[in-house]
Coordinates of C-alpha atoms in Angstrom, one line a residue:
M1 CA 86.8 11.2 -103.6
S2 CA 85.0 8.9 -101.2
V3 CA 81.4 8.9 -100.2
H4 CA 81.9 6.3 -97.6
G5 CA 83.7 8.3 -95.0
G6 CA 87.2 6.9 -95.5
E7 CA 89.8 5.8 -98.1
S8 CA 92.9 3.7 -97.8
A9 CA 96.4 4.8 -98.9
E10 CA 96.0 2.7 -102.0
G11 CA 92.8 4.5 -103.0
V12 CA 90.6 1.6 -102.1
E13 CA 87.4 2.7 -100.4
V14 CA 86.7 1.2 -97.0
T15 CA 82.9 0.6 -96.7
R16 CA 81.4 -0.7 -93.4
G17 CA 79.8 -4.1 -94.1
F18 CA 81.5 -4.6 -97.5
S19 CA 84.6 -6.2 -98.7
P20 CA 86.2 -4.3 -101.6
A21 CA 87.5 -7.5 -103.0
H22 CA 84.0 -8.9 -103.2
S23 CA 82.0 -5.8 -104.1
G24 CA 84.4 -4.1 -106.5
S25 CA 83.7 -0.8 -104.8
F26 CA 87.1 0.7 -105.7
P27 CA 87.1 3.7 -108.0
L28 CA 89.4 3.8 -111.1
P29 CA 92.0 6.5 -111.2
F30 CA 90.3 9.6 -112.3
W31 CA 92.2 10.1 -115.6
Q32 CA 91.2 6.6 -116.6
A33 CA 87.6 7.4 -115.6
L34 CA 87.6 10.5 -117.9
L35 CA 88.8 8.4 -120.8
L36 CA 86.1 5.8 -120.2
A37 CA 83.4 8.6 -120.1
A38 CA 84.7 9.9 -123.4
A39 CA 84.6 6.4 -124.8
T40 CA 80.9 6.1 -124.0
A41 CA 80.3 9.4 -125.7
L42 CA 82.0 8.1 -128.9
L43 CA 80.3 4.7 -128.8
L44 CA 76.8 6.4 -128.4
T45 CA 77.5 8.7 -131.3
L46 CA 78.4 5.7 -133.5
S47 CA 75.2 4.0 -132.5
F48 CA 73.0 6.8 -134.0
P49 CA 72.3 7.3 -137.7
H50 CA 75.5 9.2 -138.3
V51 CA 77.1 5.8 -138.6
R52 CA 74.2 3.6 -137.5
L53 CA 76.2 0.9 -135.7
H54 CA 73.1 0.4 -133.6
S55 CA 74.5 -2.8 -132.0
L56 CA 77.0 -0.7 -130.2
A57 CA 74.2 0.6 -128.0
W58 CA 74.1 -2.7 -126.2
L59 CA 77.7 -2.1 -124.9
A60 CA 78.2 1.7 -125.2
L61 CA 77.3 2.5 -121.5
I62 CA 79.7 0.0 -120.0
P63 CA 82.7 2.4 -119.9
F64 CA 80.8 5.2 -118.3
L65 CA 79.2 2.9 -115.7
L66 CA 82.7 1.6 -114.8
A67 CA 84.1 5.1 -114.7
C68 CA 81.5 6.4 -112.2
R69 CA 81.7 3.5 -109.8
G70 CA 82.9 4.8 -106.4
Q71 CA 84.0 8.2 -107.7
G72 CA 81.7 10.2 -105.4
V73 CA 79.5 13.2 -106.3
L74 CA 81.9 15.7 -107.6
R75 CA 84.0 13.5 -109.8
G76 CA 80.8 11.7 -111.0
T77 CA 79.4 15.1 -112.0
V78 CA 82.5 15.8 -114.0
L79 CA 82.3 12.4 -115.7
G80 CA 78.6 13.1 -116.6
L81 CA 79.6 16.4 -118.1
V82 CA 82.3 14.7 -120.2
L83 CA 79.7 12.2 -121.5
G84 CA 77.0 14.8 -122.1
I85 CA 79.2 17.4 -123.8
G86 CA 81.0 14.9 -125.9
F87 CA 77.9 13.1 -127.1
Q88 CA 75.6 16.0 -127.5
A89 CA 78.2 18.2 -129.4
A90 CA 78.4 15.5 -132.0
L91 CA 74.7 14.7 -132.1
L92 CA 73.5 18.3 -132.1
S93 CA 76.1 19.7 -134.6
W94 CA 73.2 20.7 -136.9
A95 CA 72.3 23.5 -134.5
L96 CA 75.3 25.5 -135.9
F97 CA 72.8 26.6 -138.6
F98 CA 71.3 28.9 -135.8
G99 CA 74.8 30.1 -134.9
P100 CA 77.5 28.9 -132.4
L101 CA 75.6 30.2 -129.4
A102 CA 72.6 27.9 -130.3
L103 CA 74.9 24.9 -130.4
V104 CA 76.6 25.8 -127.1
G105 CA 73.2 26.5 -125.4
L106 CA 71.7 23.2 -126.6
V107 CA 74.8 21.2 -125.7
L108 CA 75.1 22.7 -122.2
F109 CA 71.4 22.3 -121.5
K110 CA 71.5 18.7 -122.6
S111 CA 74.5 18.0 -120.5
V112 CA 72.9 19.0 -117.2
A113 CA 71.0 15.7 -116.9
P114 CA 74.1 13.5 -117.6
A115 CA 76.0 15.5 -115.0
L116 CA 73.3 14.6 -112.5
L117 CA 73.4 11.0 -113.6
G118 CA 77.1 10.9 -113.0
A119 CA 76.6 12.4 -109.5
V120 CA 74.0 9.8 -108.7
L121 CA 76.1 6.9 -109.9
G122 CA 79.2 8.2 -108.2
L123 CA 77.2 8.5 -104.9
R124 CA 75.8 5.0 -105.2
R125 CA 77.3 2.5 -102.7
P126 CA 77.9 -0.7 -104.6
G127 CA 75.7 -3.6 -103.4
G128 CA 74.3 -6.7 -105.0
A129 CA 74.7 -7.3 -108.7
V130 CA 71.0 -7.3 -109.4
G131 CA 70.3 -4.2 -107.4
D132 CA 73.2 -2.3 -108.9
A133 CA 72.1 -3.2 -112.5
F134 CA 68.5 -2.2 -112.0
F135 CA 69.5 1.0 -110.2
A136 CA 71.8 2.0 -113.1
A137 CA 69.1 1.2 -115.7
S138 CA 66.6 3.2 -113.7
A139 CA 69.0 6.1 -113.3
W140 CA 69.6 6.2 -117.1
V141 CA 65.9 6.3 -117.8
A142 CA 65.3 8.9 -115.2
M143 CA 68.1 11.0 -116.8
E144 CA 66.4 10.7 -120.2
F145 CA 63.0 11.6 -118.7
L146 CA 64.4 14.6 -117.0
Q147 CA 65.5 16.0 -120.3
T148 CA 62.0 15.9 -121.7
L149 CA 60.3 17.8 -118.9
G150 CA 59.1 21.4 -119.3
P151 CA 59.1 23.7 -122.3
L152 CA 62.8 23.2 -122.8
G153 CA 62.6 19.4 -123.0
I154 CA 64.6 17.9 -125.7
T155 CA 64.4 14.2 -126.6
W156 CA 67.2 14.2 -129.2
G157 CA 69.5 11.3 -128.6
M158 CA 67.6 8.9 -126.3
L159 CA 69.2 5.5 -126.1
G160 CA 66.2 3.6 -127.5
Q161 CA 66.3 5.6 -130.7
T162 CA 69.3 3.7 -131.8
Q163 CA 67.1 0.6 -132.4
A164 CA 64.4 2.3 -134.5
R165 CA 65.2 0.2 -137.5
V166 CA 64.9 -3.1 -135.5
P167 CA 61.1 -3.8 -135.7
V168 CA 61.0 -6.7 -133.3
L169 CA 62.7 -4.7 -130.5
I170 CA 60.8 -1.4 -130.7
Q171 CA 57.4 -3.0 -130.1
V172 CA 58.0 -2.7 -126.4
G173 CA 57.2 1.0 -127.0
A174 CA 53.5 0.1 -127.3
L175 CA 53.6 -1.0 -123.7
V176 CA 55.7 1.7 -121.9
G177 CA 56.7 4.2 -124.5
P178 CA 60.2 5.2 -125.4
W179 CA 61.4 4.3 -121.8
G180 CA 61.0 0.6 -122.2
L181 CA 63.7 0.0 -124.8
S182 CA 66.1 2.5 -123.1
F183 CA 65.6 0.5 -119.9
V184 CA 66.3 -2.8 -121.6
L185 CA 69.5 -1.5 -123.2
A186 CA 70.7 0.2 -120.0
L187 CA 70.0 -2.9 -117.9
T188 CA 72.0 -5.0 -120.3
N189 CA 74.9 -2.6 -120.2
A190 CA 74.7 -2.4 -116.4
A191 CA 74.7 -6.2 -116.0
V192 CA 77.8 -6.6 -118.1
A193 CA 79.5 -3.7 -116.3
G194 CA 78.7 -5.4 -113.0
W195 CA 80.3 -8.6 -114.3
V196 CA 83.4 -6.8 -115.4
V197 CA 83.7 -5.2 -111.9
R198 CA 83.3 -8.6 -110.1
W199 CA 85.6 -10.4 -112.5
R200 CA 88.3 -7.8 -111.7
A201 CA 87.7 -8.1 -108.0
S202 CA 87.3 -11.8 -107.6
G203 CA 88.6 -13.5 -110.7
L204 CA 86.7 -14.9 -113.7
R205 CA 84.9 -17.8 -112.2
E206 CA 83.9 -16.2 -108.9
G207 CA 83.0 -12.9 -110.7
T208 CA 80.8 -14.7 -113.2
R209 CA 79.0 -16.5 -110.3
R210 CA 78.4 -13.3 -108.4
A211 CA 77.3 -11.4 -111.5
G212 CA 75.2 -14.3 -112.9
P213 CA 71.8 -13.2 -111.4
A214 CA 72.0 -9.7 -112.9
L215 CA 73.0 -11.2 -116.3
A216 CA 70.1 -13.6 -116.1
W217 CA 67.7 -10.8 -115.3
A218 CA 68.9 -8.8 -118.3
A219 CA 68.7 -11.8 -120.6
G220 CA 65.2 -12.7 -119.4
I221 CA 63.9 -9.2 -119.9
C222 CA 65.4 -9.0 -123.3
A223 CA 63.8 -12.3 -124.2
L224 CA 60.4 -11.0 -123.0
A225 CA 60.8 -7.9 -125.1
L226 CA 61.7 -10.0 -128.2
L227 CA 58.8 -12.4 -127.6
F228 CA 56.3 -9.5 -127.3
G229 CA 57.8 -7.9 -130.4
A230 CA 57.4 -11.0 -132.4
W231 CA 53.8 -11.4 -131.2
R232 CA 52.8 -7.9 -132.0
L233 CA 54.3 -8.0 -135.5
A234 CA 52.3 -11.2 -136.1
H235 CA 49.1 -9.5 -134.7
P236 CA 49.3 -5.8 -135.8
P237 CA 46.5 -3.3 -134.8
V238 CA 43.3 -3.9 -136.7
A239 CA 41.9 -1.3 -139.1
S240 CA 39.0 0.7 -137.8
G241 CA 37.7 2.0 -141.2
P242 CA 38.3 2.1 -144.9
P243 CA 41.9 3.0 -145.9
L244 CA 42.9 6.4 -147.3
T245 CA 45.5 7.0 -150.0
W246 CA 48.0 9.5 -148.7
G247 CA 50.5 11.5 -150.7
V248 CA 53.6 13.4 -149.5
V249 CA 55.3 16.2 -151.5
Q250 CA 59.0 16.8 -151.2
V251 CA 60.1 19.9 -153.1
S252 CA 63.7 19.9 -151.9
M253 CA 64.3 23.6 -151.8
P254 CA 67.6 24.3 -150.0
Q255 CA 67.1 26.5 -146.9
D256 CA 69.3 29.3 -148.3
V257 CA 66.9 29.9 -151.2
K258 CA 63.6 28.8 -149.6
W259 CA 62.7 32.4 -148.6
D260 CA 64.5 34.2 -151.4
P261 CA 61.8 36.3 -153.2
A262 CA 63.4 35.3 -156.5
F263 CA 62.4 31.7 -155.9
Q264 CA 58.9 32.2 -154.4
A265 CA 57.1 31.7 -157.7
E266 CA 59.1 28.6 -158.5
T267 CA 58.4 27.1 -155.1
M268 CA 54.7 27.5 -155.5
E269 CA 54.7 26.1 -159.0
R270 CA 56.8 23.1 -157.8
L271 CA 54.4 22.5 -154.9
E272 CA 51.4 22.6 -157.2
A273 CA 52.9 20.3 -159.9
L274 CA 53.9 17.7 -157.3
T275 CA 50.5 17.8 -155.8
R276 CA 48.9 17.2 -159.1
Q277 CA 51.3 14.3 -159.6
A278 CA 50.3 12.8 -156.2
A279 CA 46.6 13.2 -157.1
A280 CA 47.2 11.5 -160.4
Q281 CA 48.6 8.5 -158.5
G282 CA 45.4 8.3 -156.5
A283 CA 46.2 10.4 -153.4
Q284 CA 43.1 11.4 -151.4
V285 CA 45.1 13.4 -148.9
V286 CA 48.3 15.4 -149.8
V287 CA 50.7 16.7 -147.2
W288 CA 53.0 19.6 -147.9
P289 CA 56.1 20.1 -145.7
E290 CA 56.4 22.5 -142.7
T291 CA 56.3 26.2 -143.7
S292 CA 56.1 25.1 -147.3
I293 CA 54.3 28.3 -148.4
P294 CA 57.1 30.7 -149.3
Y295 CA 55.2 33.8 -148.2
R296 CA 54.8 34.9 -144.6
G297 CA 51.2 35.5 -143.5
F298 CA 49.7 33.2 -146.0
L299 CA 46.3 33.1 -144.3
Q300 CA 46.1 36.9 -144.5
M301 CA 46.7 36.8 -148.3
P302 CA 43.3 36.2 -149.9
G303 CA 44.7 35.7 -153.4
L304 CA 47.1 33.0 -152.3
V305 CA 44.5 31.3 -150.1
T306 CA 42.2 31.2 -153.1
R307 CA 45.0 29.7 -155.2
V308 CA 45.6 26.8 -152.7
S309 CA 41.9 26.2 -152.0
R310 CA 41.2 26.0 -155.8
L311 CA 44.0 23.5 -156.1
A312 CA 42.4 21.3 -153.5
R313 CA 39.0 21.7 -155.1
D314 CA 40.1 21.0 -158.6
L315 CA 41.9 17.9 -157.6
G316 CA 39.3 16.8 -155.1
V317 CA 41.8 16.1 -152.4
W318 CA 42.4 17.1 -148.8
L319 CA 45.4 19.3 -148.7
L320 CA 47.5 20.0 -145.6
V321 CA 49.9 23.0 -146.1
G322 CA 52.5 24.6 -143.9
S323 CA 53.0 28.4 -143.4
I324 CA 54.4 31.0 -141.1
E325 CA 51.6 33.2 -139.7
S326 CA 51.7 36.5 -137.8
A327 CA 51.0 36.5 -134.0
G328 CA 51.5 40.2 -133.5
H329 CA 54.3 42.2 -131.9
Q330 CA 56.8 40.8 -134.5
A331 CA 56.1 37.2 -133.3
T332 CA 55.0 34.4 -135.5
L333 CA 53.2 31.0 -135.5
N334 CA 54.3 27.9 -137.3
T335 CA 51.0 26.7 -138.8
A336 CA 49.6 23.7 -140.7
S337 CA 46.3 24.5 -142.5
L338 CA 43.9 21.8 -143.8
F339 CA 41.8 22.5 -146.9
S340 CA 38.9 20.2 -147.8
P341 CA 38.2 18.7 -151.3
Q342 CA 35.6 21.5 -151.6
G343 CA 38.3 24.1 -151.1
R344 CA 37.3 25.2 -147.6
L345 CA 39.7 25.8 -144.8
A346 CA 38.7 22.9 -142.6
G347 CA 41.1 23.2 -139.7
R348 CA 44.4 24.6 -138.4
H349 CA 47.2 23.5 -136.1
D350 CA 49.7 26.0 -134.6
K351 CA 52.9 24.3 -133.5
H352 CA 52.7 23.9 -129.7
R353 CA 56.2 22.5 -128.8
L354 CA 59.0 24.8 -130.1
V355 CA 62.7 24.2 -130.5
P356 CA 64.6 26.0 -127.7
F357 CA 67.5 28.1 -128.9
G358 CA 66.2 27.6 -132.4
E359 CA 62.6 28.8 -132.7
F360 CA 62.6 30.7 -129.4
L361 CA 65.3 32.0 -127.0
P362 CA 64.9 30.9 -123.4
W363 CA 65.5 33.7 -120.8
K364 CA 65.8 36.2 -123.7
R365 CA 65.0 39.2 -121.4
Y366 CA 68.1 38.4 -119.3
L367 CA 70.6 38.0 -122.1
P368 CA 72.7 40.8 -123.6
P369 CA 71.7 42.1 -127.1
L370 CA 74.2 40.1 -129.1
P371 CA 74.0 40.0 -132.9
Q372 CA 74.3 36.1 -132.8
L373 CA 71.1 35.9 -130.9
D374 CA 69.2 37.4 -133.9
L375 CA 69.6 34.0 -135.6
V376 CA 67.1 32.6 -133.1
M377 CA 63.6 32.9 -134.4
N378 CA 60.7 34.5 -132.5
Y379 CA 57.9 31.9 -132.6
L380 CA 55.1 31.7 -130.1
P381 CA 53.6 28.3 -129.0
G382 CA 50.2 27.4 -130.2
P383 CA 47.4 26.0 -127.9
R384 CA 47.2 22.4 -126.9
P385 CA 47.0 20.3 -130.0
H386 CA 43.7 18.7 -131.0
P387 CA 43.1 16.3 -133.9
L388 CA 41.9 17.8 -137.2
D389 CA 38.8 16.4 -138.8
L390 CA 39.5 14.7 -142.1
G391 CA 35.9 14.2 -143.2
G392 CA 35.1 12.1 -140.1
T393 CA 38.6 10.7 -139.5
P394 CA 40.5 12.5 -136.7
V395 CA 44.1 13.2 -137.7
G396 CA 46.9 14.2 -135.2
V397 CA 49.3 16.8 -136.7
L398 CA 52.8 17.1 -135.2
I399 CA 54.9 19.8 -136.8
C400 CA 58.6 18.8 -137.0
Y401 CA 60.0 18.9 -133.4
E402 CA 56.7 17.9 -131.9
S403 CA 57.2 14.3 -133.2
M404 CA 60.2 14.1 -131.0
V405 CA 58.1 14.5 -127.8
S406 CA 56.4 11.2 -127.1
H407 CA 53.5 12.4 -124.9
L408 CA 52.2 14.8 -127.6
P409 CA 51.2 12.1 -130.1
A410 CA 49.9 9.9 -127.2
D411 CA 47.7 12.8 -126.1
L412 CA 46.4 13.2 -129.7
V413 CA 45.6 9.5 -129.8
G414 CA 43.8 9.8 -126.5
Q415 CA 41.7 12.5 -128.2
G416 CA 40.8 10.1 -131.0
A417 CA 43.4 10.6 -133.7
R418 CA 43.5 7.7 -136.2
F419 CA 46.6 8.8 -138.1
L420 CA 49.7 10.9 -137.2
V421 CA 51.0 13.4 -139.7
V422 CA 54.4 15.1 -139.4
P423 CA 55.0 18.0 -141.7
T424 CA 58.7 19.0 -141.3
N425 CA 61.4 21.2 -142.7
D426 CA 64.6 19.3 -142.1
A427 CA 66.5 21.5 -144.5
W428 CA 68.1 22.9 -141.4
F429 CA 70.1 19.7 -141.1
G430 CA 71.6 20.1 -144.6
E431 CA 72.6 16.7 -146.0
T432 CA 73.7 15.3 -142.6
S433 CA 72.2 12.2 -141.1
A434 CA 70.1 14.2 -138.6
A435 CA 67.2 14.0 -141.0
A436 CA 67.4 10.2 -140.8
H437 CA 67.5 10.5 -137.0
H438 CA 64.3 12.6 -137.1
F439 CA 62.5 10.1 -139.3
D440 CA 63.5 7.3 -136.9
M441 CA 61.5 9.2 -134.3
A442 CA 58.4 9.0 -136.5
I443 CA 58.9 5.2 -136.5
L444 CA 59.0 5.1 -132.7
R445 CA 55.9 7.3 -132.4
A446 CA 54.0 5.0 -134.8
V447 CA 54.8 2.0 -132.6
E448 CA 54.1 3.7 -129.3
T449 CA 50.7 5.0 -130.4
G450 CA 49.7 2.2 -132.8
R451 CA 49.0 4.7 -135.5
P452 CA 50.1 4.8 -139.1
T453 CA 52.4 7.8 -139.5
I454 CA 53.0 10.1 -142.5
Q455 CA 56.0 12.4 -142.7
A456 CA 56.5 15.1 -145.3
G457 CA 59.8 16.9 -145.4
N458 CA 61.0 19.8 -147.5
T459 CA 64.3 18.1 -148.4
G460 CA 63.5 14.7 -146.8
I461 CA 63.2 12.3 -145.3
S462 CA 59.5 11.9 -146.3
G463 CA 57.6 8.6 -146.1
F464 CA 55.1 6.3 -144.5
V465 CA 55.3 4.1 -141.4
S466 CA 52.8 1.4 -140.4
A467 CA 51.3 1.1 -136.9
T468 CA 54.0 -1.5 -136.1
G469 CA 56.9 0.7 -137.3
E470 CA 57.4 -0.9 -140.7
V471 CA 58.8 1.7 -143.1
L472 CA 56.5 1.3 -146.2
S473 CA 58.2 4.0 -148.3
E474 CA 60.7 6.7 -147.8
T475 CA 62.5 9.3 -149.9
R476 CA 66.2 10.1 -150.1
L477 CA 67.6 13.4 -149.0
M478 CA 67.3 16.2 -151.5
E479 CA 65.2 14.0 -153.8
R480 CA 62.4 15.9 -155.5
G481 CA 59.1 14.0 -156.0
V482 CA 56.1 12.4 -154.3
R483 CA 55.3 9.2 -152.5
V484 CA 51.9 7.7 -152.3
A485 CA 50.7 4.9 -149.9
L486 CA 47.4 3.3 -148.8
L487 CA 47.0 3.4 -145.1
A488 CA 44.1 2.3 -142.9
P489 CA 43.0 4.2 -139.8
V490 CA 43.4 2.6 -136.4
S491 CA 41.3 3.3 -133.3
E492 CA 42.7 0.7 -130.9
E493 CA 44.8 2.3 -128.1
T494 CA 48.1 0.9 -126.9
L495 CA 48.9 0.5 -123.3
Y496 CA 51.3 3.4 -123.5
T497 CA 48.6 5.8 -124.6
R498 CA 46.6 4.7 -121.6
V499 CA 49.2 4.8 -118.8
G500 CA 51.6 7.4 -120.3
D501 CA 55.1 7.8 -118.8
L502 CA 54.5 5.5 -115.8
L503 CA 57.7 3.6 -116.2
A504 CA 59.8 6.8 -116.4
W505 CA 58.1 8.2 -113.3
A506 CA 58.7 4.9 -111.4
C507 CA 62.4 4.9 -112.4
A508 CA 62.8 8.6 -111.3
G509 CA 61.0 7.9 -108.0
W510 CA 63.2 4.9 -107.2
V511 CA 66.4 6.7 -108.0
L512 CA 65.4 9.7 -105.9
L513 CA 64.5 7.5 -102.9
A514 CA 67.6 5.4 -103.3
G515 CA 69.7 8.5 -103.5
L516 CA 68.3 9.9 -100.3
A517 CA 68.8 6.5 -98.6
S518 CA 72.4 6.4 -99.6
L519 CA 73.0 9.5 -97.5
S520 CA 72.0 7.6 -94.4
P521 CA 74.9 6.6 -92.2
R522 CA 73.7 3.0 -92.1
S523 CA 72.9 2.7 -95.8
G524 CA 76.3 1.2 -96.5
E525 CA 75.6 -1.9 -94.4
G526 CA 74.6 -5.0 -96.3
Q527 CA 75.7 -8.2 -97.9
P528 CA 78.7 -8.6 -100.2
A529 CA 77.9 -8.6 -103.9

């Protein structure tokens, strides 16, 4: 399929003002393009914690970028779907816990943006090496940004997440959020892909000369990111007050027994014993996992509330506990309640950002009454999150999935939060690497906001992350026990918490304008690459 108005008998596009031999504007045979799109899906999957070959992310997009070049809108869309479905089906396999329809729904929803990306890249008329590389990187970031918008936004599987365990690289998040590292990675991929195209079209020497400027830009931006990362690691955010000793409790109750009435008493006893253990190690604040209380409607059960408040008072600790609370009409809220060392209920956070197809079912009223849909829970979103007051220290609480949405912690920091706390129940993931993927997001949120971050998981991973993304301590999956760490509050704001998703909006705007310009009859005119 040609977007240039003509195609030769050999399948080489004829573009007014361009020489195919110079620009490399020829598309690959479609069957080869499909294989390349599938190759990128595989390489991306291997880059994430499932295997954690994070270095592959620097090359993983090259096959897809080569596949889309010159394919046109329709074939580009198909290539994007191949990438999206292949990659997301592997990365979101944990959603099978909610039933096959949940997995299918999530995968298809997450594949819409890659399909649009394929269409945009297929429509793009090849031009100069630098312009092509920056356009491809911007298109990738715009695609990731699109996936986060609205109540169905899902951030699972963003390119920059592959580098979460590379401290010097992830510091760029403090400047422009999660989009910066994705841009650097995508730009590097695009510059190398452009070199491959020009090498194929013009030979090694001439192709390298023509692709050289794009490679130089990519190398230069990578170098700047590394220099900033090294500087920030050497100059971490300064403490704004006396440190607090935090404790996290990991009870490791499998999901299939967590709500079994036969285990409720044991769960409470285990939570209390571990809390006493954390307090004995000096913890001033103890965090329980998401929905850790094994009784629904905890806050409406005076005897159970008294039991928890007495525990906080007897130990003299702040205690943050998770529960499921009634919202009326058979709906529920996912709640974190804060008890003071005096045993008073000092604050409450109701989960604001819910998991689509897991905690709520989009478009439920339009779907048939299938038994499989009953696996999807009926949660309601809470109000806009606000920091909880920990005796004069504002603390931002992000329940599970909320830590995957970068603008939520940035908003909490803008409201004054000095710490970020993530109660979670990753037992849904079983013993897969998805829990490690989730913990990686806590690392990125710490860097982006410049806030020490505490995560407490039912079955793991629980731990502590410094304001520069250093993992101070973390548990193993299914380990039962506590972790304790001394962390200082931080009030200094990062550039990202001030400017927000400016880079993502800029990328999306440029891609949109460039896409509209490509529809112009004269947009193909220009200089050879």
